[in-house]
Short mmCIF file of C-alpha atoms and ligand atoms in Angstrom, two decimals:
data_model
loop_
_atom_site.label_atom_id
_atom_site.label_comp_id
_atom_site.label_asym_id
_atom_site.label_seq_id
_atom_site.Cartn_x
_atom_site.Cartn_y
_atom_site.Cartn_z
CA UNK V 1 -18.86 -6.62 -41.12
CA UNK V 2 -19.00 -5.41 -45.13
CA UNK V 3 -22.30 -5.64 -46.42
CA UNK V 4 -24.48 -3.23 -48.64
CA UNK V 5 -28.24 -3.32 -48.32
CA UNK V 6 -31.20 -0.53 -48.69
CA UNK V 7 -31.70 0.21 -45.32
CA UNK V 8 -30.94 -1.02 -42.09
CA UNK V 9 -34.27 0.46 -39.95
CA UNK V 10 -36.25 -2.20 -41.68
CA UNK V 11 -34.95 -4.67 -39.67
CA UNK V 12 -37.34 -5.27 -37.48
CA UNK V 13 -39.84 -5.61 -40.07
CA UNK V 14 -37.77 -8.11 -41.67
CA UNK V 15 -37.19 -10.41 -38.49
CA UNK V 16 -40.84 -10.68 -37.78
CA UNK V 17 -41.35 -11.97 -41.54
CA UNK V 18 -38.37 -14.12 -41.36
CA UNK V 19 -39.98 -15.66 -37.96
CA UNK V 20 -43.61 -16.01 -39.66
CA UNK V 21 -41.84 -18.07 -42.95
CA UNK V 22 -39.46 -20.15 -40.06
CA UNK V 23 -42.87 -21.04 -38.19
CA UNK V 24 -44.07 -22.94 -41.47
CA UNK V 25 -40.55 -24.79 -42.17
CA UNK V 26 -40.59 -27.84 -40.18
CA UNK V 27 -38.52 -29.74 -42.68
CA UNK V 28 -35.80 -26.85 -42.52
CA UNK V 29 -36.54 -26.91 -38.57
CA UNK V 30 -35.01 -30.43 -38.00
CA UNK V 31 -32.43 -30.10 -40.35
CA UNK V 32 -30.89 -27.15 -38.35
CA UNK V 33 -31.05 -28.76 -34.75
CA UNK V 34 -29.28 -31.42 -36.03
CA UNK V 35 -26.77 -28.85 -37.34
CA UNK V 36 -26.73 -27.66 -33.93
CA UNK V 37 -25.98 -30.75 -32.59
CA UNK V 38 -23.24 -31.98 -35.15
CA UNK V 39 -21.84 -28.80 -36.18
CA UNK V 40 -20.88 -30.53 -39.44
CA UNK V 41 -20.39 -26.95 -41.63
CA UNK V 42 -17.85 -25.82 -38.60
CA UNK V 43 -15.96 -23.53 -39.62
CA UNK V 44 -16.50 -23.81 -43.45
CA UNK V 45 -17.75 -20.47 -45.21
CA UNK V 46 -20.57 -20.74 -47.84
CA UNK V 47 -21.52 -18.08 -50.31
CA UNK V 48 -24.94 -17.77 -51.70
CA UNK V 49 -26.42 -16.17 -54.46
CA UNK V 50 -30.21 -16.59 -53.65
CA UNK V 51 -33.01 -14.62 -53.75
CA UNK V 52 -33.15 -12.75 -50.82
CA UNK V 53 -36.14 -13.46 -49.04
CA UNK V 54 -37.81 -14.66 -45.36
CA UNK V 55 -37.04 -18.10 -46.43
CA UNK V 56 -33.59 -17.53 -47.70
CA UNK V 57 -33.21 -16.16 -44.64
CA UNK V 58 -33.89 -18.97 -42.86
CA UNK V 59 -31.78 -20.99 -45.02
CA UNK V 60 -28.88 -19.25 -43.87
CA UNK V 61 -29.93 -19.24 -39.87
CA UNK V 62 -29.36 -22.94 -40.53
CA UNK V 63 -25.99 -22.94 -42.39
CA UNK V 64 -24.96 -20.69 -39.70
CA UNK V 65 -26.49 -23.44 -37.22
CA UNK V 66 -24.35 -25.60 -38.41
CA UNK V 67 -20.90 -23.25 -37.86
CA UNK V 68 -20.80 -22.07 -41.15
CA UNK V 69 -19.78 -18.64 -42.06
CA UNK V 70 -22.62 -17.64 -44.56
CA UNK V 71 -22.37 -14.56 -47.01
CA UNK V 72 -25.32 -13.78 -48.91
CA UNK V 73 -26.35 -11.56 -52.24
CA UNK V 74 -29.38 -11.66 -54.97
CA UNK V 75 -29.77 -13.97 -57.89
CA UNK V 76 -31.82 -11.45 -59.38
CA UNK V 77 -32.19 -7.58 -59.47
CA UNK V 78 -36.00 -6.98 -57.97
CA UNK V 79 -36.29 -10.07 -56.14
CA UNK V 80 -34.74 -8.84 -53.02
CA UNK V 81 -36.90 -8.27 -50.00
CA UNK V 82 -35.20 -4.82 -48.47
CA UNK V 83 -36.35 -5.93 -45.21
CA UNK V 84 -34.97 -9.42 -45.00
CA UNK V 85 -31.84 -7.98 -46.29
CA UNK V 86 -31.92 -5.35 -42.87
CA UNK V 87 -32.85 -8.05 -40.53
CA UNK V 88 -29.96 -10.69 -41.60
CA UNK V 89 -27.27 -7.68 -41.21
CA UNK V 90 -28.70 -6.75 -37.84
CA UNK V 91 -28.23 -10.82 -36.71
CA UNK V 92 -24.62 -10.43 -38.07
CA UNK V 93 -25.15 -12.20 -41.31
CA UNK V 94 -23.20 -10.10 -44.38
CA UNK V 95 -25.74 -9.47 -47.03
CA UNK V 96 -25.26 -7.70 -50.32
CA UNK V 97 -28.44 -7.06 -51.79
CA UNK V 98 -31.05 -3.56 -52.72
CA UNK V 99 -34.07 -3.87 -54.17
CA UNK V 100 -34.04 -2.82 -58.10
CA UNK V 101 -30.15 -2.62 -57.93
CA UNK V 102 -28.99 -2.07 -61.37
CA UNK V 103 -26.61 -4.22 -62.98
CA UNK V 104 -23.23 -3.34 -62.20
CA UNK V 105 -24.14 -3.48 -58.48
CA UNK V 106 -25.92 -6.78 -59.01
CA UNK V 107 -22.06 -8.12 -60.32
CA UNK V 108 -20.24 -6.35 -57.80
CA UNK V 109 -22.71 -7.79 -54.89
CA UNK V 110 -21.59 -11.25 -56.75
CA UNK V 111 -17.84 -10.41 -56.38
CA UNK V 112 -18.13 -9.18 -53.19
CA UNK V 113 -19.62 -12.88 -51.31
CA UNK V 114 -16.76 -14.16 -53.82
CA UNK V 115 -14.23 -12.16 -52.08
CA UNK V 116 -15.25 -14.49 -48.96
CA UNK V 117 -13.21 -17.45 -50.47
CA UNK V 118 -15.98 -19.50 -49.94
CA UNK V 119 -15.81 -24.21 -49.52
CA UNK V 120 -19.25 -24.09 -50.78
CA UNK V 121 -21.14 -21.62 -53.14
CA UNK V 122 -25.14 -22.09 -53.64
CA UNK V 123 -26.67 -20.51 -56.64
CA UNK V 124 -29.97 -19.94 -58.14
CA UNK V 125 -29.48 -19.62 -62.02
CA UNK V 126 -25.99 -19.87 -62.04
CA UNK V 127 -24.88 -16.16 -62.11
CA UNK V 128 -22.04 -16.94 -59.00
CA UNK V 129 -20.50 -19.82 -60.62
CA UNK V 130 -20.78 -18.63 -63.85
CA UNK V 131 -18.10 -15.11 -62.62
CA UNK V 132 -16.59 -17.31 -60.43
CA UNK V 133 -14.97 -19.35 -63.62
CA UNK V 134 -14.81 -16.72 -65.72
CA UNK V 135 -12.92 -14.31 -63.24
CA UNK V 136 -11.74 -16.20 -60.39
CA UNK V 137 -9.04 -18.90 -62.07
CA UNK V 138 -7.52 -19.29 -58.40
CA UNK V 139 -10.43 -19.91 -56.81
CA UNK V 140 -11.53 -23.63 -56.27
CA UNK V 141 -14.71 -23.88 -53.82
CA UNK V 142 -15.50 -27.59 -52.16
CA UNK V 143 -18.46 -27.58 -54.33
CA UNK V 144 -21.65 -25.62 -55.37
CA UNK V 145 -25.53 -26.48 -55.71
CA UNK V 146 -28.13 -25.49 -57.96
CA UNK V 147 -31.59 -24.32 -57.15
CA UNK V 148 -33.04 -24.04 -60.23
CA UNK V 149 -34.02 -25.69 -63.75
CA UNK V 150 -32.28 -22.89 -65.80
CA UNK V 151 -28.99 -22.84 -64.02
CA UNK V 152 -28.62 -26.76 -64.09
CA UNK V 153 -29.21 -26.68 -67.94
CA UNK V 154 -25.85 -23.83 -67.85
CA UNK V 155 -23.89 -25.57 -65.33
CA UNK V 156 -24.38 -28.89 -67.62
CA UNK V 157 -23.23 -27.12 -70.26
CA UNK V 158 -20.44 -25.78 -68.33
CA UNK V 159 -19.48 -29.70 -67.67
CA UNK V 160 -20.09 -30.22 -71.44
CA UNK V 161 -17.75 -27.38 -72.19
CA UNK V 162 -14.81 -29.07 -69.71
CA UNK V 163 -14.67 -25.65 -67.79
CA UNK V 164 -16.46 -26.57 -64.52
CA UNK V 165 -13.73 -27.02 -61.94
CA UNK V 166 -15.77 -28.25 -59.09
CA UNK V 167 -18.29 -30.63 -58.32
CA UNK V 168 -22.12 -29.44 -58.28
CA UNK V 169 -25.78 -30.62 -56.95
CA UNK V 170 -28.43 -29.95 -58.62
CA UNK V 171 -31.06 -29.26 -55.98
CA UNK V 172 -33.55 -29.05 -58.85
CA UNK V 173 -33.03 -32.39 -59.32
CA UNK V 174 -34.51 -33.51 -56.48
CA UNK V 175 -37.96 -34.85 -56.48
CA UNK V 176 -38.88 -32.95 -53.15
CA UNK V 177 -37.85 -29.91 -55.07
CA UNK V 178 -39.11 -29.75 -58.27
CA UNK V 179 -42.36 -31.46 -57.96
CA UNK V 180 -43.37 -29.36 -54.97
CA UNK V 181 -41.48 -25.81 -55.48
CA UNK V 182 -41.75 -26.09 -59.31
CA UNK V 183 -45.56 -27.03 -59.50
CA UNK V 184 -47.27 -25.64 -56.34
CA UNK V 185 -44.73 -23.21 -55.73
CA UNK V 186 -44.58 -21.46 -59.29
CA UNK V 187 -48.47 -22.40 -59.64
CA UNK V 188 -49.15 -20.62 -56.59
CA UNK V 189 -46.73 -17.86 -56.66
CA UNK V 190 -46.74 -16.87 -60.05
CA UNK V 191 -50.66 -16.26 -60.23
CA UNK V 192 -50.09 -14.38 -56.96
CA UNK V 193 -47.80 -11.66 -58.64
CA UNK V 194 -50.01 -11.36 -61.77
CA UNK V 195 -53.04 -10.69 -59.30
CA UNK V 196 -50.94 -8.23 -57.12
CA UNK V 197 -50.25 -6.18 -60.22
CA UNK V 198 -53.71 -6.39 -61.71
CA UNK V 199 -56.20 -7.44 -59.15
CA UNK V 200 -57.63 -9.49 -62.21
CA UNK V 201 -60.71 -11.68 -62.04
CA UNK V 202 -58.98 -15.23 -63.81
CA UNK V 203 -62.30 -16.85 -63.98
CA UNK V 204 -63.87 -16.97 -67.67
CA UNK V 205 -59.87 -15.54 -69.14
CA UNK V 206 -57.70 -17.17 -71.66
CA UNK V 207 -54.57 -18.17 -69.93
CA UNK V 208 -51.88 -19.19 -72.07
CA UNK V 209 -48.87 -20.77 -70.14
CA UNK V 210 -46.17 -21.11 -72.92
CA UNK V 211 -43.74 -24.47 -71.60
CA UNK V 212 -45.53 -27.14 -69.66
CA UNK V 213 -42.39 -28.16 -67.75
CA UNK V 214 -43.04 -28.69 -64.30
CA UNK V 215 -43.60 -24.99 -63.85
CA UNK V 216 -45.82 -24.72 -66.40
CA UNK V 217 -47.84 -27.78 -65.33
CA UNK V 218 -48.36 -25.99 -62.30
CA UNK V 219 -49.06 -22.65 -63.51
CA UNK V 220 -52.06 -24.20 -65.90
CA UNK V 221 -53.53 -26.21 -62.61
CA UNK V 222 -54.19 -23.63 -60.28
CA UNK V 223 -55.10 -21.29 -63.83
CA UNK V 224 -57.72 -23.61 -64.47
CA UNK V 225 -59.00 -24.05 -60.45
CA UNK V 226 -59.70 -20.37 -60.76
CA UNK V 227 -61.92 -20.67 -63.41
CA UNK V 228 -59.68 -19.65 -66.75
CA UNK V 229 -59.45 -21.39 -69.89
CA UNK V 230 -55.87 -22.53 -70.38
CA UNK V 231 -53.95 -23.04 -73.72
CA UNK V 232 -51.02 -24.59 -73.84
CA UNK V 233 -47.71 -24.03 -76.02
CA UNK V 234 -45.17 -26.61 -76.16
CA UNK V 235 -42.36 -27.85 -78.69
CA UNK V 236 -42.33 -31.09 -77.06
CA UNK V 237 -45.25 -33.57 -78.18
CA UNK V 238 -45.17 -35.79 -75.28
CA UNK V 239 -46.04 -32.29 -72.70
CA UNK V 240 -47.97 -31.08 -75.43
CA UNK V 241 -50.31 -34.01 -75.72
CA UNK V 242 -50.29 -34.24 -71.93
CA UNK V 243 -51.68 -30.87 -71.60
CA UNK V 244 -54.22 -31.94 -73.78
CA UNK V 245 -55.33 -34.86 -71.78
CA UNK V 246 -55.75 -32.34 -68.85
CA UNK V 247 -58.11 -30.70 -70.83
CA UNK V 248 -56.12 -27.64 -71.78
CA UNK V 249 -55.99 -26.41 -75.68
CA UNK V 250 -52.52 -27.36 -77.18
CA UNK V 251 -51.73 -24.41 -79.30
CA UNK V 252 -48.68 -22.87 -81.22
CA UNK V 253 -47.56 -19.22 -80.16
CA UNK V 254 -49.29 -17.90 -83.07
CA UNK V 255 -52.79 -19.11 -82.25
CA UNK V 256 -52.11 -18.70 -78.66
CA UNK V 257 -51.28 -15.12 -78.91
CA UNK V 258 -54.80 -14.24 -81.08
CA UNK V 259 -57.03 -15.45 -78.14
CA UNK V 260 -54.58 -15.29 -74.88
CA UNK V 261 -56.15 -12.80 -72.12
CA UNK V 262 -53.42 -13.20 -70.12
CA UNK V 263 -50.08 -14.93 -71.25
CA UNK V 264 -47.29 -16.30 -68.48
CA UNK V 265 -44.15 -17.84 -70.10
CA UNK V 266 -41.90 -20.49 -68.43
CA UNK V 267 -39.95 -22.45 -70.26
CA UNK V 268 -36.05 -21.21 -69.68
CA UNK V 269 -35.87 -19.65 -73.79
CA UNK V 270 -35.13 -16.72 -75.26
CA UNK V 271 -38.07 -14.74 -76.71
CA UNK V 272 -40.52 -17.20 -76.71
CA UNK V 273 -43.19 -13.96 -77.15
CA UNK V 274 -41.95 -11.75 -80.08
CA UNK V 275 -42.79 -8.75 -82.37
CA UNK V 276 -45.34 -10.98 -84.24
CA UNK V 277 -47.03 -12.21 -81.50
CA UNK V 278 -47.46 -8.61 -80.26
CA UNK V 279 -49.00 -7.94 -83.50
CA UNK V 280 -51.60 -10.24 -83.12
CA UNK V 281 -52.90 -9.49 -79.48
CA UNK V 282 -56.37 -8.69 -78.17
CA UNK V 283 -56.39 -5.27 -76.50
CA UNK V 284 -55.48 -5.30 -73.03
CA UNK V 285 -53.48 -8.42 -72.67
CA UNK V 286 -51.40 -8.95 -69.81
CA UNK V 287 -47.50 -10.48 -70.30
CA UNK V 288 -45.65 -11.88 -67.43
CA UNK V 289 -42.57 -14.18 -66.96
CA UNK V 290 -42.21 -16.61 -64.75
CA UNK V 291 -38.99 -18.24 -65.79
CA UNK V 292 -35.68 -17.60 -63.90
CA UNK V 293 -34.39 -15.10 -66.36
CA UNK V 294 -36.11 -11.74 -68.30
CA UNK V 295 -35.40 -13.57 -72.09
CA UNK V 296 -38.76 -14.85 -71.89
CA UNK V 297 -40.48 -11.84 -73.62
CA UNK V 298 -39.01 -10.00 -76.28
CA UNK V 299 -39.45 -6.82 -74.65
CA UNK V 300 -36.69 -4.78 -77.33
CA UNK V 301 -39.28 -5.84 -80.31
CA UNK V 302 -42.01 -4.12 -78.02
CA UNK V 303 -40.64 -1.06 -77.47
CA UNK V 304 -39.80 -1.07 -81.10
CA UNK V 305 -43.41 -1.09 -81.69
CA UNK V 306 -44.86 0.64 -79.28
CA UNK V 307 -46.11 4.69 -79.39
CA UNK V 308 -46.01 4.84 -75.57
CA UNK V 309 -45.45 3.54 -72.48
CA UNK V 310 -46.63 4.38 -68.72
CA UNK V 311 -46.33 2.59 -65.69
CA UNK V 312 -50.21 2.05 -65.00
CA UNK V 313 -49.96 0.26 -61.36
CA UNK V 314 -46.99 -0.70 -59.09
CA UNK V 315 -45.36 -3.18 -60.74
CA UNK V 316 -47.50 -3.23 -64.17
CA UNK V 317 -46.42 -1.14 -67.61
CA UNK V 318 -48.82 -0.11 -70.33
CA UNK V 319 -47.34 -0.20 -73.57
CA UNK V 320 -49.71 1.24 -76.48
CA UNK V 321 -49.49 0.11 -80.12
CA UNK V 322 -49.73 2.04 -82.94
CA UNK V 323 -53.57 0.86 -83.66
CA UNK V 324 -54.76 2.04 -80.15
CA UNK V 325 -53.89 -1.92 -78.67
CA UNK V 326 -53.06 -1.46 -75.33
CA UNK V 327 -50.39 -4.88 -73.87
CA UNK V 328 -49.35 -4.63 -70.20
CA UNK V 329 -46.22 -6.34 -68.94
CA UNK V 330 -46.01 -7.39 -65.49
CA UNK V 331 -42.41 -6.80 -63.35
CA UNK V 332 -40.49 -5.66 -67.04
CA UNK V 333 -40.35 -9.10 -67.65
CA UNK V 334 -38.70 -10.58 -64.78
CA UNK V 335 -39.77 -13.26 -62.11
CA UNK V 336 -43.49 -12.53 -61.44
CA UNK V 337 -43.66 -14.39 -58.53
CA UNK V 338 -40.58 -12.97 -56.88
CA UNK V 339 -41.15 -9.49 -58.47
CA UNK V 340 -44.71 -8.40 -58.03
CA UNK V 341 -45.26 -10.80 -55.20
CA UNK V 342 -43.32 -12.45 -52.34
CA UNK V 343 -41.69 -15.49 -53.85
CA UNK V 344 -43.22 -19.53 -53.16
CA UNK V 345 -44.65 -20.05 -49.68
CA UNK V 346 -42.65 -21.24 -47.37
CA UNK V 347 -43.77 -24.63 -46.87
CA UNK V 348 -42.29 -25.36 -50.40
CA UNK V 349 -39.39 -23.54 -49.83
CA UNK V 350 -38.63 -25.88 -46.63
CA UNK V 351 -37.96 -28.56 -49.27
CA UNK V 352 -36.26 -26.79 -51.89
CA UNK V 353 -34.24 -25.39 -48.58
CA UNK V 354 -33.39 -28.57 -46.61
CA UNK V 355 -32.16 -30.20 -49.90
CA UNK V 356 -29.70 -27.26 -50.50
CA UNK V 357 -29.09 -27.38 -46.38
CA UNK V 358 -28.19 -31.21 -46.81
CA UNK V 359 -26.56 -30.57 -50.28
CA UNK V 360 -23.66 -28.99 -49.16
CA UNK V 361 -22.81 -31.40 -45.93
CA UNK V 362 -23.20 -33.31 -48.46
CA UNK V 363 -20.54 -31.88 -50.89
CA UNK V 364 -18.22 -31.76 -47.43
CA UNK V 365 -18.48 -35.02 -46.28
CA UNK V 366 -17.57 -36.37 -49.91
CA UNK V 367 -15.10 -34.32 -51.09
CA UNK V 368 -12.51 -36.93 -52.24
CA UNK V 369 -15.28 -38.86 -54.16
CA UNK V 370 -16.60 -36.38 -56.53
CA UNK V 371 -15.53 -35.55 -59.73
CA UNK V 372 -16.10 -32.25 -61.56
CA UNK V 373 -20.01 -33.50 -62.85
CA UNK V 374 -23.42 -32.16 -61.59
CA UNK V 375 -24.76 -34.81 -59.24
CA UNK V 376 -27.89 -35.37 -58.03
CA UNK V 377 -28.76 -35.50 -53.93
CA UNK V 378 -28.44 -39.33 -53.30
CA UNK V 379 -32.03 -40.65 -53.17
CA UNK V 380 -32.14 -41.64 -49.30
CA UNK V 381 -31.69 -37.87 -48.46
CA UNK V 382 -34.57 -36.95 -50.93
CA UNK V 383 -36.57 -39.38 -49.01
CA UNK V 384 -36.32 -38.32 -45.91
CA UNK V 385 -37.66 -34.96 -46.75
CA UNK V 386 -40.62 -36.25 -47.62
CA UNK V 387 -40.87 -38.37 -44.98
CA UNK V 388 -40.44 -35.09 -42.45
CA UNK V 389 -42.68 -33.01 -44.60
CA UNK V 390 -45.18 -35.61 -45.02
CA UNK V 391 -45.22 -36.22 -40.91
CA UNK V 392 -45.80 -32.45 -40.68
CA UNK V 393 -48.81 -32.61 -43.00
CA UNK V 394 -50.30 -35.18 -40.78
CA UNK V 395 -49.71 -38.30 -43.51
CA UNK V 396 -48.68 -41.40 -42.87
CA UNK V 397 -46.79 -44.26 -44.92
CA UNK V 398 -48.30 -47.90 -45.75
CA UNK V 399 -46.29 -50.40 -44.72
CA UNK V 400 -45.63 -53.83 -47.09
CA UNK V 401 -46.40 -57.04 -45.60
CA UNK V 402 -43.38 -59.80 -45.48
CA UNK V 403 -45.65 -61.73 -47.95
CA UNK V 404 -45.80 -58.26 -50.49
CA UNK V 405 -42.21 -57.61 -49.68
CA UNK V 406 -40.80 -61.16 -50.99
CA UNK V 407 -43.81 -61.26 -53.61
CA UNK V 408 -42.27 -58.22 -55.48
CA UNK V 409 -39.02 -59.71 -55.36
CA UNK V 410 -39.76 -62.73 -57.15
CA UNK V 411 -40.83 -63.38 -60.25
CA UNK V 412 -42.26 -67.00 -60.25
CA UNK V 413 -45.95 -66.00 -59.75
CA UNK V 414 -47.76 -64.77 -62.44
CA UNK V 415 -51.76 -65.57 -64.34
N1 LIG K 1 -37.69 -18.96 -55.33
C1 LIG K 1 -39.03 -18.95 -55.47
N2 LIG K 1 -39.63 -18.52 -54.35
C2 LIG K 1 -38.63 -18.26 -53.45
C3 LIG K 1 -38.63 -17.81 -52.12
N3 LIG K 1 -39.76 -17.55 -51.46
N4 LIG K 1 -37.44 -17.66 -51.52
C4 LIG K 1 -36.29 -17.93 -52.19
N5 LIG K 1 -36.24 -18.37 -53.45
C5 LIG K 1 -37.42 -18.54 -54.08
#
């Protein structure tokens, strides 16, 4: 079996962590024993371009569940959990994936799940459909889905542009994904790499959060339930003024960056903190990203600036400015969560997970009604996520009475 990884004695390191994340994936659980049971991916081969973690890897336990053929490689360069990687090669699953791999490997990992021919590709950010239409003309997969908020906005574009030649789901799209993975996952996960690389004390700190998607809403929650002052910076008035009624300071980058302590961006743009923001920052503030790709931070204008730079802690840079300022960047930019610590928890990863599981026997089973569009999961499916997940958190569901049931569908009673 072809695959390239760091190194294959982690394995067994890697299997105990991918057991530990499958022990807190029910929802992912009963989606794969009915996979087992009605072996609807038989004999179909899916390529993924995920980041490789313990609950990617259990992802693609269940595809495989299901009789697919699963390849897997990164969707980003230092997101890749070495040991994962070992484990899924030692179960006789082909990964293509190391830890800090530079570019061109990162591209040829791409080509290589590619060179599978895959019915279905998965993506998170877009990179494998993105060189599969630029590079592959002859090469028409079943479908694809989406993971995440910053490769649906490209693949949409891709649709806008006429060039998508399949049909796509966004997975984002789904409420059981992105008001779970995007809120308490980011929320969670994100503060969890910035504390790995700092061990900072958030209580009493200015956090900024610049882009109060649903990321961003998250990130400012838990911020705040540890005790930081949060500022806000949004170019939308309706988020804007909602992060105001939460109680957070709606500010503009410029203000933001004169009293931020500690500054996480996630809003999907390009150099949303630049040279004059760096200008304007107390000594000692701490930079981190937390959107999909490393845009988020003009870190060219930095190093422009900057007199010197040395990596102060695993995972953390010091960059000094010519007045004696010191800024720190967190993972060069990229992914906090996934870089500096170990990705969202699994239990919000089952979601995400069992919608991409269901997305593509979805894509199978509808094949000859689907147009070249991004589609969302139908709604029912959604549901019953929930429904599993909610079961599994010990909730229950109200039931309406006959009399509320035909009350709502009327419209003769009223004051
Ligand atoms: N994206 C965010 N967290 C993740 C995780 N733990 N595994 C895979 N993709 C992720």
């Amino acid at each position: 079996m072809d695959h390239d990884i760091a190194d294959p004695a982690l394995a067994g390191a890697g299997a105990l962590r991918i057991e530990w994340a499958g022990s807190r994936m029910p929802v992912l659980a009963t989606v794969r024993e009915r996979f087992e049971k009605d072996q609807t991916l038989a004999g179909k081969r899916i390529a993924a371009c995920l980041h490789v973690t313990a609950e990617t890897a259990n992802l693609m336990l269940a595809l495989r569940a299901g009789g697919a053929e699963v390849a897997l490689c990164a969707s980003n360069p230092l997101s890749t959990q070495d040991d994962v990687a070992a484990a899924l090669v030692a179960d006789g699953i082909p990964v293509f994936a190391i830890r800090a791999e530079d570019a061109d490997t990162y591209y040829s990992h791409i080509r290589a799940v590619l060179d599978t021919e895959p019915h279905i590709t998965m993506d998170d950010g877009a990179d494998l459909v993105t060189v599969l239409l630029r590079e592959r003309p002859n090469q028409d997969p079943v479908g694809s889905t989406e993971e995440t908020t910053t490769g649906v906005v490209r693949l949409r574009a891709m649709a806008a542009d006429g060039v998508l030649r399949f049909p796509v789901v966004a997975v984002n799209d789904s409420a059981t994904k992105h008001l779970f993975d995007n809120r308490h996952g980011t929320g969670q996960s994100a503060l969890d790499g910035i504390m790995r690389a700092t061990n900072l004390l958030l209580a009493g700190k200015t956090v900024v959060v610049v882009g109060y998607g649903d990321c961003g809403v998250g990130v400012a929650a838990r911020a705040a339930g540890m005790g930081a002052k949060v500022a806000v910076v949004e170019i939308d008035p309706v988020r804007a003024l909602s992060a105001a009624m939460e109680g957070y300071q709606a500010v503009d980058a410029d203000r933001a960056a004169r009293i931020g302590d500690v500054f996480i961006t996630v809003t999907g743009n390009l150099h949303v903190l630049r040279g004059e923001h760096y200008d304007v920052m107390k000594d000692g503030a701490i930079l981190a990203n937390a959107g999909h790709f490393d845009v988020e931070l003009d870190l060219t204008e930095l190093e422009k600036r900057a007199t010197a730079k040395r990596r102060i802690r695993h995972e953390l840079d010091e960059w000094t400015m010519p007045d004696g300022r010191r800024i720190l960047v967190v993972s060069e930019g990229r992914l906090v969560n996934l870089s500096a610590a170990e990705g969202h928890p699994a239990e919000v990863m089952d979601m995400s997970f069992s919608n991409q599981a269901l997305a593509a026997e979805w894509l199978l089973a509808n094949t000859d009604d689907l147009g070249n569009e991004v589609y969302r999961l139908p709604e029912h499916l959604d549901r019953e996520v929930a429904w599993i997940a909610l079961e599994h958190l010990g909730g229950s569901l109200e039931k309406l009475t006959p009399e509320q049931e035909s009350y709502l569908a009327s419209w003769q009673q009223g004051t």
